[in-house]
Amino acid sequence: MKSLTRNKEIKGPKLGPFSASKTKRVQSPLSKSDSVVKVILSLFGFISASFIVFILFFITTRGILPFITNNNGLGSVNFFSFISGTVWLNGPTFVSTAYSAGFLIINTLYIAFLSLLLSFPIGVLTALFIAKIAPKHVANFLRTVIELLASIPSIVYGLVGVGLFLPAIYSFARSLGYSSGGGSGTLATVIVLALMSIPTITSISEVSIRSVDESLEHASLALGATPTQTRFKISLLAAKSGIFSGAILAIGRSLGEATAVSLVAGNAKSGPTFGLFDITSTLTSTMLEGLKETTGIDYDIRFSVGIILMVVILLTNFLLNQLKNRIGHQYE
Amino acid sequence: MKKLLVSMMIGLVILAGCSSANNGDDSDNDGFANEKINVYTRDTSSGTRDGFMSGIGFKEAATDDSVLVSGFITNNNAAIMSAMTTDISGIGYVSLASVNNTVKALSFEGVEASEANVMNDTYGLKRPFNWMRRSDGDFANERERDLTLAFIAFLESNDGADVINDEGATAVSSTGNWATLVSEYPVCELDNSDVTLNFGGSDSITRIAEALSAAFSPRCGNVNTVNNHTGSSDGYKRAQGEEKDGINGVHIGYASRPFTDAEKVGAEDTRGQLAWDAIVAIVHNDNPTTNITAQQLVEIYRGDITTWGEILDAQ
């Protein structure tokens, strides 16, 4: 995953130091073993690509059941109140079908946006430090640390959130005269998600900052700009397309994270929630909650939430990519 | 960009500073009276929630979130425990087995929540887990009867008690190690992999029942076990009642409530209790409240009582 995005980023600036070592692919007639390998590789490629079809098919067939069947006599779920309502379930579980996920969509987007607001500057500035300022051994050390952070499982981030941030946020809210639910809520979720997305933003931004053409920076310095001016106005701007890709991946991670979020969100059953200290819930945390212990419509409805989540993620990615293309590359 | 970073750093420092600033100075009663109650609950699929809500007489809240006070926090067992260590004004509930000294367990109707008070039946917020087996003449063959008796001996053994306690309930008997008891049940020496024991009844007991089945099978000739739990009333119906000879008949049926007189038709030794499921209302250690009644709990969870002052005044 990481190396994949890295390769993509290096493509960006055309005349960078990396492109100097461009190697031409040598065309030779395929031997028998080569063509066998080619078939095997394309088979694997096909298999992994087809998973998306399986997943979409599975989630969709399961997720539309609550809307099109009468759920063993309970009546079907109304789609429009499902995507617009403000209370998760109005009535007893296994009896009522008045499910709504509208407020969850708003909560999810709101939280993802706030967490990006927090993680983006930290992530990008860390990347700038690693790529341009830090001495080589410090940079190598930091790079390893960031990679380690990226590989920490989300449940661990969630536990850190529960053990460290919740008490801190609770006391902070208390000192402001606000009695929060043990610190659970929007702020805790945003901080945990921001922590999780910083490594993604940093490692992708760092690669794209490093691959900025050095002659641009030299030109800037030669024209009398200070190193700081050069870093912010030339290096960062030239790498903005790659930095933006990092932000898109970070948003994707924030939107899709379930475990850590469900530990610190407080899992509100109605909303939407905008207050930083108020308990909240997202599409994913609601899907996860009680998943292993429930059956029937209360189980199937989580697949419906899954469809909504996939649509939200696809739409967000699409819009952000459009935005990225509009911003474009700076020096081309 | 720079300014943003600096202001964020300052924000983080303030946040960290506050965490250690004012711990414990809210514990005096005066300050507590206006304290808003933060209500914590398990989600609707939780057996503990079912036990708690039925225990305090708020049965409809067992599966319905919309009757609860607004702004309640839904969390799992561990998260409720950890929330009670930080949230001074919170109230939650967990099973007795999870309680430790990081939180304060409230007495219920004046009786302290302890294993001893559960066993002597004075602590009220609990429910019994009972079993009922087929009557002696109702077994298809000798072997199934012997296996059923062996299973009951197992659930009453130390090994069975461990399984029950691991699942969060309080086992009522531990008659000895299964390794020695097994000699009284020669049927367990045979290869029983062609026999299937059926279990059913209460669904709140599913986890314990499945754990017992799973632990029993390898200890008794790999007998097959099927657990199909549908509700406490089916415990009697499918073991000794009208469905006992139908396709849903079970060898052992469970109930998470006392058997009614109408259900006690079989011989005395065909039924018994395996465990108590005791649930405890918990609060922060700094909360001055010590006792709570069923009525108060209902009013808190329904949203009629919203501040701790109303609870403290009643004490």
Coordinates of N, CA and C in Angstrom, one line a residue, chain B residues 77 103 133 145 220 253 269:
Chain B
N77 N -18.8 -3.5 28.6 CA -18.4 -3.7 30.0 C -17.2 -3.0 30.4
V103 N -13.8 1.2 41.1 CA -15.1 1.8 41.1 C -15.8 1.6 42.4
R133 N -33.8 -30.9 33.5 CA -33.5 -32.0 32.5 C -34.8 -32.8 32.2
R145 N -29.4 -40.7 28.7 CA -29.7 -40.3 30.1 C -28.4 -40.2 30.9
C220 N -16.0 -35.9 28.0 CA -17.0 -37.0 28.1 C -17.1 -37.6 26.7
G253 N -32.9 -27.9 29.5 CA -33.4 -26.6 29.2 C -33.0 -25.6 30.3
D269 N -35.4 -33.8 41.6 CA -34.0 -33.9 41.2 C -33.8 -33.7 39.7

